[in-house]
PDB file of C-alpha atoms in Angstrom:
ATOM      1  CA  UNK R  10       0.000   0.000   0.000  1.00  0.00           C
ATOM      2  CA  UNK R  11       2.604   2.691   1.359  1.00  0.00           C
ATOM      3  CA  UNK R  12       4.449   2.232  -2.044  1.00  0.00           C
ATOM      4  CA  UNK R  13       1.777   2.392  -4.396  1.00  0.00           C
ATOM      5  CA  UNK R  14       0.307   5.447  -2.558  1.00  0.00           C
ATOM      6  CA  UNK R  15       3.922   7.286  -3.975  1.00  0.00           C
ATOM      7  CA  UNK R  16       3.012   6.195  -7.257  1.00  0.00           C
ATOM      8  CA  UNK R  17      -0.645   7.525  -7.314  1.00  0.00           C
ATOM      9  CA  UNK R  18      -0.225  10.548  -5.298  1.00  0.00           C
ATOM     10  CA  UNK R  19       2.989  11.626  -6.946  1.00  0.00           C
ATOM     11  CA  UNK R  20       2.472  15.520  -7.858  1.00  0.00           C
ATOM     12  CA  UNK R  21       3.544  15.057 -11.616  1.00  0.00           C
ATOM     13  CA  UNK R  22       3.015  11.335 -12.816  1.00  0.00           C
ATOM     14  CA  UNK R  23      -0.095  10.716 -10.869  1.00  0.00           C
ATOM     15  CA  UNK R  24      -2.112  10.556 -13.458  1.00  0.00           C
ATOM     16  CA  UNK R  25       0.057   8.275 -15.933  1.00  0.00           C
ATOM     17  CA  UNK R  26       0.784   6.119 -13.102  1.00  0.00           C
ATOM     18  CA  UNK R  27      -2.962   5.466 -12.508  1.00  0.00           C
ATOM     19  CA  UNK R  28      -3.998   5.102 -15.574  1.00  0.00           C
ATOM     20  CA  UNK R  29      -0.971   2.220 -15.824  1.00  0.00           C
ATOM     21  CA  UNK R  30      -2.354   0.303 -12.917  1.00  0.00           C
ATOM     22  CA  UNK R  31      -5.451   0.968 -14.117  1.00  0.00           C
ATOM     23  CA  UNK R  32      -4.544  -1.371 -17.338  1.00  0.00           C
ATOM     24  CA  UNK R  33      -3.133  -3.828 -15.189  1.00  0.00           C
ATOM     25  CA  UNK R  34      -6.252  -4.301 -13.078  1.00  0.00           C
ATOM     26  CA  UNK R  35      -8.090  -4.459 -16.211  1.00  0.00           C
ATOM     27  CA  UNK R  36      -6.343  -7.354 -17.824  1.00  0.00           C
ATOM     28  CA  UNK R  37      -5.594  -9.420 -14.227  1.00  0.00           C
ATOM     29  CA  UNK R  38      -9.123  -8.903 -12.540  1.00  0.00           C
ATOM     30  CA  UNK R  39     -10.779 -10.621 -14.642  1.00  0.00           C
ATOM     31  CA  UNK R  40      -8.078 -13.277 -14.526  1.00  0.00           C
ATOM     32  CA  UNK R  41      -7.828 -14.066 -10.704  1.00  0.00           C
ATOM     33  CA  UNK R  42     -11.877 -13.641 -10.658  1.00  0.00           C
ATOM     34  CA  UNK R  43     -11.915 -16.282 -13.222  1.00  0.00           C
ATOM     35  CA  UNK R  44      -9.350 -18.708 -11.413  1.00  0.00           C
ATOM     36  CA  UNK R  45     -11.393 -18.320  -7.595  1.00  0.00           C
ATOM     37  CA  UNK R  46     -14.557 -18.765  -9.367  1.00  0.00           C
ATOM     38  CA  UNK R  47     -12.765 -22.378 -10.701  1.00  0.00           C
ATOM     39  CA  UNK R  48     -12.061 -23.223  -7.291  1.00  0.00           C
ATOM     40  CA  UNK R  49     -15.297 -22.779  -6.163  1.00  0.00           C
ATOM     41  CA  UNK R  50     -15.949 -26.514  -5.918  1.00  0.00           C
ATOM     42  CA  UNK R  51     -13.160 -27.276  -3.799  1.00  0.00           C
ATOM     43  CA  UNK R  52     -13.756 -24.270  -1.001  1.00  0.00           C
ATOM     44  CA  UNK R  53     -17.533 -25.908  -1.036  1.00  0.00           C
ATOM     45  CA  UNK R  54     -15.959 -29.389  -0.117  1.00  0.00           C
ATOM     46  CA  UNK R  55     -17.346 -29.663   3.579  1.00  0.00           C
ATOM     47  CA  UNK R  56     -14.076 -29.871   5.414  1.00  0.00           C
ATOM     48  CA  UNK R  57     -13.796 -28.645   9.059  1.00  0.00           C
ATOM     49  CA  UNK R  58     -11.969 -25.444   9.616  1.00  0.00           C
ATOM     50  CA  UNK R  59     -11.762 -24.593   5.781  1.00  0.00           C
ATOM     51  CA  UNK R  60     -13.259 -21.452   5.228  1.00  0.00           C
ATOM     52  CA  UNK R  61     -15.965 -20.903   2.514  1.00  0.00           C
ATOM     53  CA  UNK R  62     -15.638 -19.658  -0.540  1.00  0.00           C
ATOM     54  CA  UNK R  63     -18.341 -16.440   0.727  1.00  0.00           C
ATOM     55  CA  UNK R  64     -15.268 -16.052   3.824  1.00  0.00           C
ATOM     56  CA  UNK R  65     -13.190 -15.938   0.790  1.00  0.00           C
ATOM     57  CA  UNK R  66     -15.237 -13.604  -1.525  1.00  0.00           C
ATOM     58  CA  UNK R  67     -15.287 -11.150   1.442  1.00  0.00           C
ATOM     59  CA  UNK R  68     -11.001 -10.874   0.922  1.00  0.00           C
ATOM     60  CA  UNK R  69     -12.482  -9.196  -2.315  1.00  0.00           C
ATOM     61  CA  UNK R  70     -13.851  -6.466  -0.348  1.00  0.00           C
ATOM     62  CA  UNK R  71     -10.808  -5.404   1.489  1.00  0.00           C
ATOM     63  CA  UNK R  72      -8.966  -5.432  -2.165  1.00  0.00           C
ATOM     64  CA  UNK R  73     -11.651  -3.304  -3.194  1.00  0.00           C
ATOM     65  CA  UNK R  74     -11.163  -1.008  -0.515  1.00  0.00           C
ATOM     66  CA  UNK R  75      -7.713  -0.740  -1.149  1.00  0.00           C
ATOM     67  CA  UNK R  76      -7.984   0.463  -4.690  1.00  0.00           C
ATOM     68  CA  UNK R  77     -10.405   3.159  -3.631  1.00  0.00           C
ATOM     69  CA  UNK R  78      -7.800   4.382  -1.610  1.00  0.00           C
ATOM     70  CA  UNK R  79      -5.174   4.238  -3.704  1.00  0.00           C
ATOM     71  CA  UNK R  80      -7.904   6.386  -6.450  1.00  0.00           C
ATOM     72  CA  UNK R  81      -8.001   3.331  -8.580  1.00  0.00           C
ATOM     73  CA  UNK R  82     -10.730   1.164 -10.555  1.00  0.00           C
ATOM     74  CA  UNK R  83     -12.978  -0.823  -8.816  1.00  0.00           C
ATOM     75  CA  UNK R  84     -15.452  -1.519 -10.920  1.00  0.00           C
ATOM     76  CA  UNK R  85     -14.528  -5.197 -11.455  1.00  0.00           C
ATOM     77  CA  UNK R  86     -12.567  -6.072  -8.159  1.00  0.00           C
ATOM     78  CA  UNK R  87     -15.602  -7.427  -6.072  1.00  0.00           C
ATOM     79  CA  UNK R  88     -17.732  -9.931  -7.511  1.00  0.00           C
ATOM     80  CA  UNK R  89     -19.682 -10.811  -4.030  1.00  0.00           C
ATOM     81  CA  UNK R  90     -23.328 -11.234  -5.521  1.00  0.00           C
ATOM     82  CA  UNK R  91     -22.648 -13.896  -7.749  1.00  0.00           C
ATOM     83  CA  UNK R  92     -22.338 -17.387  -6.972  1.00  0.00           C
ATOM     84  CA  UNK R  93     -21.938 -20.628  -9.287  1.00  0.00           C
ATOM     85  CA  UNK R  94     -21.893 -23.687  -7.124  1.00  0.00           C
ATOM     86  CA  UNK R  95     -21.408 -22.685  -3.576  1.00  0.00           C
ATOM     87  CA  UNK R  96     -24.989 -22.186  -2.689  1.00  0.00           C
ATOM     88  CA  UNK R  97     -27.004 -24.772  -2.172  1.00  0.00           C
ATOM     89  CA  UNK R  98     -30.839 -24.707  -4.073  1.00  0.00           C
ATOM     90  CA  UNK R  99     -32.473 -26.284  -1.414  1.00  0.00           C
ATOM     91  CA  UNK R 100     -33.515 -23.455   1.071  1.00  0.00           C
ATOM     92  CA  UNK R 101     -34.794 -24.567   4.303  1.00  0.00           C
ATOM     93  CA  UNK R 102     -37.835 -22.228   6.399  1.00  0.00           C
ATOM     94  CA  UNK R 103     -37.975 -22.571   9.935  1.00  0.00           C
ATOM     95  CA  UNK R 104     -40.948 -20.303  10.197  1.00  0.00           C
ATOM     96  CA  UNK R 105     -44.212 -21.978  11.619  1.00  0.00           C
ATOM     97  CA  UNK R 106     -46.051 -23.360   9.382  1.00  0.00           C
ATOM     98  CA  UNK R 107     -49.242 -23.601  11.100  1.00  0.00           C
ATOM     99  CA  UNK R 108     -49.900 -27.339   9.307  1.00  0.00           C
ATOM    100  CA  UNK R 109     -49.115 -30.551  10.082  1.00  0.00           C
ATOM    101  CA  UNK R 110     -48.513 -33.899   8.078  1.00  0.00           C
ATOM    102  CA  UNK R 111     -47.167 -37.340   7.598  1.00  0.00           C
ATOM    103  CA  UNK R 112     -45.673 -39.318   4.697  1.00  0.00           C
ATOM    104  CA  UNK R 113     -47.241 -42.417   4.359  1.00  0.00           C
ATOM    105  CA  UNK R 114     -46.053 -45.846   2.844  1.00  0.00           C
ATOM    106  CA  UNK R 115     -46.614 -46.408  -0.336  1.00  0.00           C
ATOM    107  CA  UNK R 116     -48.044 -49.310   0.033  1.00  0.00           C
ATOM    108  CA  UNK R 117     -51.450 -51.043   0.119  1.00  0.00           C
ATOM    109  CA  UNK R 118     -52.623 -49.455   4.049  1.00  0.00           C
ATOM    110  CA  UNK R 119     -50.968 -46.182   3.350  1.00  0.00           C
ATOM    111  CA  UNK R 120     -52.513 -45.508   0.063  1.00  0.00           C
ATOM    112  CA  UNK R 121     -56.211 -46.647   1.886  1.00  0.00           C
ATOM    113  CA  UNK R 122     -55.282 -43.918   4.547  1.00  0.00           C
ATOM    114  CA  UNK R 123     -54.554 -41.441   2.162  1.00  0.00           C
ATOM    115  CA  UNK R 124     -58.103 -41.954   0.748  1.00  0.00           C
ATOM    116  CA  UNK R 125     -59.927 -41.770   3.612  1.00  0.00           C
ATOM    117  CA  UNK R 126     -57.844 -38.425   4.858  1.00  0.00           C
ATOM    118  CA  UNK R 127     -58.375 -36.838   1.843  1.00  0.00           C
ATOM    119  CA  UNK R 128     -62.196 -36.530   2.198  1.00  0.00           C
ATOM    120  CA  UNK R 129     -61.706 -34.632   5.799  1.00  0.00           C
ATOM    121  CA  UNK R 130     -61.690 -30.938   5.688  1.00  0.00           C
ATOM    122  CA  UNK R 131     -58.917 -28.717   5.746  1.00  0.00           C
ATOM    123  CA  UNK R 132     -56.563 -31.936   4.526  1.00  0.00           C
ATOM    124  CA  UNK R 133     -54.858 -31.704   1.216  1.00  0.00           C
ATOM    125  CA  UNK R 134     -53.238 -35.188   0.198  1.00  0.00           C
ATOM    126  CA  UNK R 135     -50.313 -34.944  -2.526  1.00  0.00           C
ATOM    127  CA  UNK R 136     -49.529 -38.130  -4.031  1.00  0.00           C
ATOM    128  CA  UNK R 137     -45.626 -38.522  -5.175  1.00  0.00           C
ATOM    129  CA  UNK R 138     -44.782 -40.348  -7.759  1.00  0.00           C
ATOM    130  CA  UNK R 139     -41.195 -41.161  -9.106  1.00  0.00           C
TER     131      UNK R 139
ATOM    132  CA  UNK S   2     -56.219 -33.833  11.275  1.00  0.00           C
ATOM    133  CA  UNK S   3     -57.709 -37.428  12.802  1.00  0.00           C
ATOM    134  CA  UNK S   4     -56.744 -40.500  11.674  1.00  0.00           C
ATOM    135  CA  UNK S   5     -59.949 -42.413  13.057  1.00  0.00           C
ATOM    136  CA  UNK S   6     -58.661 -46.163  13.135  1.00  0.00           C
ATOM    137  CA  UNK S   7     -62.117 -47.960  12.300  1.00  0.00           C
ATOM    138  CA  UNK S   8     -62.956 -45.382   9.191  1.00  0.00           C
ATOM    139  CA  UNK S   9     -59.658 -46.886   7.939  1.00  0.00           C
ATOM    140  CA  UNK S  10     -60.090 -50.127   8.832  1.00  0.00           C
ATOM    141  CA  UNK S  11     -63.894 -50.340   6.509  1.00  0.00           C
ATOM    142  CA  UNK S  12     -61.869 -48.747   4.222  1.00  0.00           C
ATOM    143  CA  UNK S  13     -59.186 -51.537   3.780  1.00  0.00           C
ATOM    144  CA  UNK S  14     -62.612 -53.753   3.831  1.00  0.00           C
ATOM    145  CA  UNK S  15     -60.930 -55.368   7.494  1.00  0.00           C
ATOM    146  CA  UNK S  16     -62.820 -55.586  10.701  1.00  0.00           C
ATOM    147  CA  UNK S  17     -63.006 -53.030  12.952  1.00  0.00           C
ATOM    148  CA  UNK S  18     -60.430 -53.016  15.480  1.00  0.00           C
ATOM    149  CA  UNK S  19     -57.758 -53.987  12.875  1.00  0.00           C
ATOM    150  CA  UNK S  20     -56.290 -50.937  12.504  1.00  0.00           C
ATOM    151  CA  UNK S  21     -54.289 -49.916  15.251  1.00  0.00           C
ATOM    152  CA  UNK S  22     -51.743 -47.492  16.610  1.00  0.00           C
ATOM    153  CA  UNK S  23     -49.524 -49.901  15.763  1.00  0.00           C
ATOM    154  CA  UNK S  24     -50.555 -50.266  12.083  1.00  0.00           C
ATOM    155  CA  UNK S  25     -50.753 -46.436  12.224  1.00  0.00           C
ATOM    156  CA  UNK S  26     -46.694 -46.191  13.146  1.00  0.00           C
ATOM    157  CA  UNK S  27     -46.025 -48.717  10.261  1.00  0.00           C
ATOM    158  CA  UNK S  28     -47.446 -47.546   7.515  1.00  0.00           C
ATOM    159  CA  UNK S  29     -46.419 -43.480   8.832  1.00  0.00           C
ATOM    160  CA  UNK S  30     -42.885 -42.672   7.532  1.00  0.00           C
ATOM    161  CA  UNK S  31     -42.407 -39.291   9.038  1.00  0.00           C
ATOM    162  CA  UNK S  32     -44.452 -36.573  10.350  1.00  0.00           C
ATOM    163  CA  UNK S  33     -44.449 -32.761  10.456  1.00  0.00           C
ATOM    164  CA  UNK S  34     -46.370 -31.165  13.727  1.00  0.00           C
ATOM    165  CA  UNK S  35     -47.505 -32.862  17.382  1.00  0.00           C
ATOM    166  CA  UNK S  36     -49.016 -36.133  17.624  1.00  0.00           C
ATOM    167  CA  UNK S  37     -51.643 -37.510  19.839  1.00  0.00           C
ATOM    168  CA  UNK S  38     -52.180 -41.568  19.899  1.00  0.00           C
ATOM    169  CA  UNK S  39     -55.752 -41.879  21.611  1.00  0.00           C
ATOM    170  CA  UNK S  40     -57.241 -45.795  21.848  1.00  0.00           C
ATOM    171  CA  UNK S  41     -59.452 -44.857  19.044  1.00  0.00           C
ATOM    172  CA  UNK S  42     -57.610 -42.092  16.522  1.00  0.00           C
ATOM    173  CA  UNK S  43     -54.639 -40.440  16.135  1.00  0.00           C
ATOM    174  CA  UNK S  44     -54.713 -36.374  16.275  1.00  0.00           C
ATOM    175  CA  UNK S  45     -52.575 -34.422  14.583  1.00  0.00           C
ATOM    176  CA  UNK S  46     -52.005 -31.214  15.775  1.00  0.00           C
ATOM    177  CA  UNK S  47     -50.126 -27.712  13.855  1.00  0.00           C
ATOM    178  CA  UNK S  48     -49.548 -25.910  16.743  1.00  0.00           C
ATOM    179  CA  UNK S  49     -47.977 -27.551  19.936  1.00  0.00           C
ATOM    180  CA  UNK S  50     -50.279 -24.774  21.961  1.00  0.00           C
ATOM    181  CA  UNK S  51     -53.625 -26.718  21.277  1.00  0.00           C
ATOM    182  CA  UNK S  52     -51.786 -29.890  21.232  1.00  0.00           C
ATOM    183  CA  UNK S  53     -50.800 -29.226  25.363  1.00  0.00           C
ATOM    184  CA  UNK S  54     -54.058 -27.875  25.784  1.00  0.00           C
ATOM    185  CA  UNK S  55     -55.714 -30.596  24.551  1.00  0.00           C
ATOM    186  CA  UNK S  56     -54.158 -33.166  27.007  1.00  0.00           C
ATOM    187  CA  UNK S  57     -53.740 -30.365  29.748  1.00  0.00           C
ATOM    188  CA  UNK S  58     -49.719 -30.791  29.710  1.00  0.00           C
ATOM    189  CA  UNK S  59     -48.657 -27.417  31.272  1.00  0.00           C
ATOM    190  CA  UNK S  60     -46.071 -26.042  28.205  1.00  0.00           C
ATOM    191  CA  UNK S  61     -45.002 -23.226  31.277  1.00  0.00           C
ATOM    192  CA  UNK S  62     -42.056 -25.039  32.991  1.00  0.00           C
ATOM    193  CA  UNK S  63     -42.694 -24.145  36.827  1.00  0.00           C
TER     194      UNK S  63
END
């Protein structure tokens, strides 16, 4: 930090110099985006004491605060809101729910019991098939 | 939501008194919400409020 801070505050070459790191961060952002994104997969790999990759993603931040300090581009540094495999689609609700159920067999009994729930009030039977 | 053991049991054309809280475990995989077994039904209950009340079980821990 203290020795890029010469480089973009400097009272005559400021403006080259940014404009220089600038192109850097253009061409590798994009690259070492690319390359965590890849190794996605393995951060998502449910091993103890690993950090995740959204523990990772965060790092992004603090590199994106750096550059604002330093005056530089940041437009492509933190890419926090998008995420390929490390979410899972299944979303659990722990709200109440204000029902209750049971899965039955699938079997002779359990398909009788659905029928004769099913004509109750206020019970909704859903039949799943493979 | 009752099961009531002897409308299931005419159903499955058996005599009454065949099915059971027993039969009613087997053929239940899993269940969402508090359960009641009486000697004649099983009650299923959403909220575990009217489920205590129901049996009187004091949900207050004195």
């Amino acid at each position: 930090m203290a020795c890029f801070v010469l480089l973009t505050s400097d009272r005559e070459f400021a403006d080259h110099n940014k404009a220089l790191l600038n192109q850097w961060l253009q061409v590798w952002t994009p690259r070492a985006i690319a390359a965590a994104r890849d190794l996605q997969p393995l951060w998502s790999q449910p091993t103890p004491g690993r950090r995740g990759s959204r523990t990772a993603w965060t790092g992004s931040r603090a590199v994106q605060r750096l550059l604002a300090d330093l005056g530089l581009d940041t437009r492509r540094s933190c890419p926090v809101t998008t995420f390929k495999t490390a979410e899972s689609p299944f979303k659990s609700d722990n709200t109440a729910s204000n029902q209750c159920g049971v899965t039955l067999m699938n079997n002779q009994v359990g398909a009788v019991m659905a029928q004769v729930m099913e004509t109750k009030p206020n019970v909704r039977c859903r039949h799943l098939r493979r | 939501m009752d099961f009531v053991y002897d409308e299931i049991s005419e159903a499955l054309g058996e005599e009454e008194g065949f099915f059971d809280q027993a039969e009613f475990e087997e053929n239940m995989s899993t269940h969402y919400g508090r359960m009641i077994h009486e000697d004649d039904r099983t009650i299923m209950f959403a909220n575990p409020e009217d489920a205590a009340e129901f049996i009187g079980f004091d949900l207050v821990a004195h």
